[in-house]
Amino acid sequence: GAYILLDGLIQNGFEHIFGYPGGAILPIYDELYYWEKENLIKHILVRHEQSAAHAADAYARSTNKVGVCFATSGPGATNLVTGIATARMDSIPLVIITGQVTRTFIGTDAFQETDIFGITLPIVKHSYTVRDTKLLPQILTEAFFLAQNGRPGPVLIDIPKDVGLEEIGTYKYTKIGDLFRKNNYRTEHLTNLGLIKNILNYFTRSYQPLFYIGGGVIRSNA
C-alpha cells in the first residue's frame, strides 16, 4: 500500500512532501526512505504538523502545483486542522495524507485514534478513508483532480496503518481520462447568460464602476 501511494504521487507529477512522522504512518515513511534514496521524491521534515500544512500551502501558492503533506493519526492529524482550514478559505489545492489506526481498530477508541475524517468535513473539498488497498490508485488520482479543478481546495486521504503494510499482487494506475468515463465528472461550468447581460447593463449605466476582486482571480488566470 505504501508503494502504491508513493508511486501515485510520482504518476500525478508531484515530488515534494512536507511532513512529520509518527506511529500510524511509519509504514509509508519506511517506503519513502527508498524513494528518497533514488531521488524520486523529496521529503521536507518539519518540526510540527501544523508547519507541514502551512508549508504545503505556501508551496502550492508559489508553484501553482498541489501541496502535499503527511501526518500521523490522532494529535498529528488534528494539528493539521488550522492549515487545512486556511487552504479551504483561500482556495489552495492541497492533498493531505494522514495515518490512521488499523482497520479493525477504527471506532474502538484505540491509541491515538481520532476521527479526522469527521473533524475536517466542513473544511475540505472531499475526504477519503482507504479501506480497500486496491482502490488507492483511483483515490489518489481523484484527490489530485478534485484539489485542482473547480474551486481549488484541500482533499484529505486517511490511510489505516495496515493498508500501508498490505501487499497486493498487481495494481493499475488510474488516469484522469478513466475518471471521466467511469464517474461522469464535469469540468464545464454552466453560465447564466441573462445574469451576465444584467451585470453588463449595470456597468454601462454606472459612472465610475469599481471592481472588487479577490486573489483567486489572479491564481486562476482569469
Coordinates of C-alpha atoms in Angstrom, one line a residue:
G1 CA 0.0 0.0 0.0
A2 CA 2.8 2.4 0.8
Y3 CA 4.5 1.7 -2.5
I4 CA 1.2 2.4 -4.4
L5 CA 0.8 5.7 -2.5
L6 CA 4.3 7.0 -3.4
D7 CA 4.0 5.7 -7.0
G8 CA 0.7 7.5 -7.3
L9 CA 2.3 10.8 -6.2
I10 CA 5.0 10.4 -8.9
Q11 CA 2.5 9.4 -11.5
N12 CA 0.5 12.5 -10.8
G13 CA 3.6 14.6 -11.2
F14 CA 4.3 15.5 -7.6
E15 CA 7.7 15.0 -5.9
H16 CA 7.8 17.3 -2.8
I17 CA 6.2 16.3 0.5
F18 CA 6.1 18.2 3.8
G19 CA 5.6 16.1 6.8
Y20 CA 6.3 14.8 10.3
P21 CA 6.4 11.0 11.0
G22 CA 4.5 9.1 13.7
G23 CA 3.3 5.6 14.6
A24 CA 0.4 5.0 12.2
I25 CA 2.1 6.5 9.2
L26 CA 5.5 4.8 9.7
P27 CA 4.9 2.1 7.0
I28 CA 4.6 4.9 4.5
Y29 CA 7.8 6.6 5.8
D30 CA 9.7 3.2 5.7
E31 CA 8.9 3.0 2.0
L32 CA 9.6 6.7 1.5
Y33 CA 13.2 6.1 2.6
Y34 CA 13.9 4.1 -0.6
W35 CA 12.2 6.6 -2.9
E36 CA 14.2 9.4 -1.4
K37 CA 17.4 7.4 -1.8
E38 CA 16.7 7.1 -5.5
N39 CA 16.0 10.9 -5.7
L40 CA 12.4 10.3 -6.9
I41 CA 10.8 12.2 -4.0
K42 CA 11.9 15.0 -1.7
H43 CA 10.6 15.0 1.8
I44 CA 10.9 18.2 3.8
L45 CA 10.9 17.3 7.5
V46 CA 9.1 20.0 9.6
R47 CA 9.1 20.3 13.4
H48 CA 5.3 20.4 13.9
E49 CA 2.4 19.1 11.8
Q50 CA 0.9 22.5 11.6
S51 CA 4.0 23.7 9.9
A52 CA 3.6 20.8 7.3
A53 CA 0.1 22.1 6.3
H54 CA 1.2 25.7 6.1
A55 CA 4.4 24.8 4.2
A56 CA 2.4 22.8 1.7
D57 CA 0.0 25.7 1.4
A58 CA 2.9 28.1 0.6
Y59 CA 4.4 25.6 -1.9
A60 CA 1.1 25.5 -3.7
R61 CA 0.7 29.3 -3.8
S62 CA 4.3 29.8 -5.1
T63 CA 4.4 26.9 -7.7
N64 CA 0.8 26.6 -8.8
K65 CA 1.1 22.9 -8.0
V66 CA -0.8 20.8 -5.4
G67 CA 0.8 20.9 -2.0
V68 CA 1.2 17.5 -0.3
C69 CA 1.7 17.0 3.5
F70 CA 2.0 13.9 5.7
A71 CA 1.0 13.4 9.4
T72 CA 0.2 10.5 11.7
S73 CA -3.0 9.7 13.4
G74 CA -4.5 11.3 16.5
P75 CA -2.7 14.5 17.6
G76 CA -0.6 14.5 14.4
A77 CA -3.7 14.8 12.3
T78 CA -5.5 17.3 14.4
N79 CA -2.5 19.6 14.4
L80 CA -3.2 20.0 10.6
V81 CA -6.7 21.5 11.1
T82 CA -5.7 25.2 11.0
G83 CA -3.6 24.7 7.9
I84 CA -6.4 22.8 6.2
A85 CA -9.0 25.5 7.1
T86 CA -6.7 28.2 5.7
A87 CA -6.3 26.3 2.4
R88 CA -10.1 25.9 2.2
M89 CA -10.8 29.6 2.8
D90 CA -8.1 30.7 0.4
S91 CA -8.9 28.1 -2.3
I92 CA -5.4 26.5 -2.2
P93 CA -5.1 22.9 -3.6
L94 CA -3.7 20.5 -1.0
V95 CA -3.7 16.8 -0.7
I96 CA -3.4 15.8 3.0
I97 CA -2.2 12.2 3.8
T98 CA -2.9 11.1 7.4
G99 CA -2.1 7.8 9.1
Q100 CA -4.8 6.0 10.9
V101 CA -5.1 3.0 13.2
T102 CA -5.5 -0.4 11.6
R103 CA -8.9 -1.0 10.0
T104 CA -10.0 -3.5 12.7
F105 CA -9.4 -0.8 15.4
I106 CA -11.3 2.1 13.8
G107 CA -14.2 3.1 16.1
T108 CA -12.8 1.4 19.2
D109 CA -11.1 4.4 20.8
A110 CA -7.7 2.8 20.1
F111 CA -4.5 4.5 21.0
Q112 CA -4.1 7.8 19.0
E113 CA -7.4 7.1 17.1
T114 CA -9.1 10.3 16.1
D115 CA -11.9 10.7 13.6
I116 CA -10.0 13.2 11.4
F117 CA -12.4 12.3 8.5
G118 CA -15.3 13.7 10.6
I119 CA -13.4 16.6 12.1
T120 CA -12.3 18.0 8.8
L121 CA -15.6 17.5 6.8
P122 CA -16.6 21.3 7.0
I123 CA -13.1 22.4 5.8
V124 CA -12.2 20.1 2.9
K125 CA -13.5 19.6 -0.6
H126 CA -13.5 15.9 -0.2
S127 CA -12.4 13.2 2.2
Y128 CA -11.4 9.5 1.9
T129 CA -10.7 6.8 4.4
V130 CA -8.9 4.0 2.5
R131 CA -10.5 0.6 3.5
D132 CA -9.5 -1.2 0.3
T133 CA -5.9 -1.0 -0.8
K134 CA -6.8 -1.8 -4.4
L135 CA -8.8 1.5 -4.6
L136 CA -5.8 3.6 -3.6
P137 CA -4.6 4.4 -7.2
Q138 CA -8.1 5.7 -8.1
I139 CA -8.4 7.6 -4.9
L140 CA -5.1 9.4 -5.4
T141 CA -6.0 10.4 -9.0
E142 CA -9.4 11.6 -7.8
A143 CA -7.9 13.6 -5.0
F144 CA -5.4 15.5 -7.1
F145 CA -8.1 16.2 -9.7
L146 CA -10.6 17.5 -7.2
A147 CA -7.9 19.6 -5.4
Q148 CA -7.0 21.4 -8.6
N149 CA -10.3 21.7 -10.6
G150 CA -13.3 23.9 -10.0
R151 CA -12.7 25.9 -6.9
P152 CA -9.3 24.6 -5.6
G153 CA -9.1 23.3 -2.1
P154 CA -7.8 20.7 0.3
V155 CA -8.6 16.9 0.0
L156 CA -7.9 14.5 2.8
I157 CA -6.9 10.9 2.5
D158 CA -6.9 8.9 5.7
I159 CA -4.8 5.7 5.4
P160 CA -5.0 3.0 8.1
K161 CA -1.7 1.5 9.1
D162 CA -2.4 -2.0 7.8
V163 CA -3.3 -0.5 4.4
G164 CA 0.2 0.9 4.2
L165 CA 1.6 -2.5 5.1
E166 CA -0.7 -4.6 2.9
E167 CA 0.8 -6.3 -0.2
I168 CA -1.3 -6.9 -3.3
G169 CA -0.4 -8.7 -6.4
T170 CA -0.9 -6.1 -9.1
Y171 CA -2.4 -2.6 -9.4
K172 CA -3.2 -0.2 -12.2
Y173 CA -2.5 3.5 -12.2
T174 CA -5.7 5.4 -12.8
K175 CA -5.5 8.1 -15.4
I176 CA -7.6 11.3 -15.5
G177 CA -9.4 10.1 -18.6
D178 CA -10.6 7.0 -16.8
L179 CA -12.2 9.1 -14.1
F180 CA -14.3 11.0 -16.7
R181 CA -15.5 7.7 -18.3
K182 CA -16.3 5.9 -15.0
N183 CA -17.6 8.7 -12.8
N184 CA -19.1 11.2 -15.3
Y185 CA -17.0 14.1 -13.9
R186 CA -18.0 17.5 -15.3
T187 CA -15.5 20.3 -15.8
E188 CA -17.6 22.8 -17.7
H189 CA -19.4 25.5 -15.7
L190 CA -22.9 26.5 -16.6
T191 CA -23.3 30.2 -17.2
N192 CA -26.4 32.3 -16.8
L193 CA -26.4 34.5 -19.9
G194 CA -29.3 36.7 -18.5
L195 CA -27.3 37.4 -15.4
I196 CA -24.2 38.4 -17.4
K197 CA -26.4 40.8 -19.5
N198 CA -27.7 42.4 -16.3
I199 CA -24.2 42.9 -15.0
L200 CA -23.0 44.5 -18.2
N201 CA -26.1 46.7 -18.2
Y202 CA -25.2 47.9 -14.7
F203 CA -21.6 48.6 -15.8
T204 CA -22.7 50.7 -18.8
R205 CA -25.1 52.7 -16.7
S206 CA -22.6 53.4 -13.9
Y207 CA -20.4 56.5 -13.8
Q208 CA -17.3 55.0 -12.1
P209 CA -17.6 51.2 -11.8
L210 CA -15.4 49.6 -9.1
F211 CA -14.2 46.0 -9.4
Y212 CA -13.5 44.4 -6.0
I213 CA -11.6 41.3 -7.0
G214 CA -10.1 38.6 -4.8
G215 CA -6.8 36.8 -5.1
G216 CA -8.4 33.8 -6.6
V217 CA -8.9 35.6 -9.9
I218 CA -5.2 36.0 -10.2
R219 CA -4.4 32.4 -9.2
S220 CA -7.0 31.1 -11.7
N221 CA -5.5 33.1 -14.6
A222 CA -9.0 34.6 -15.2

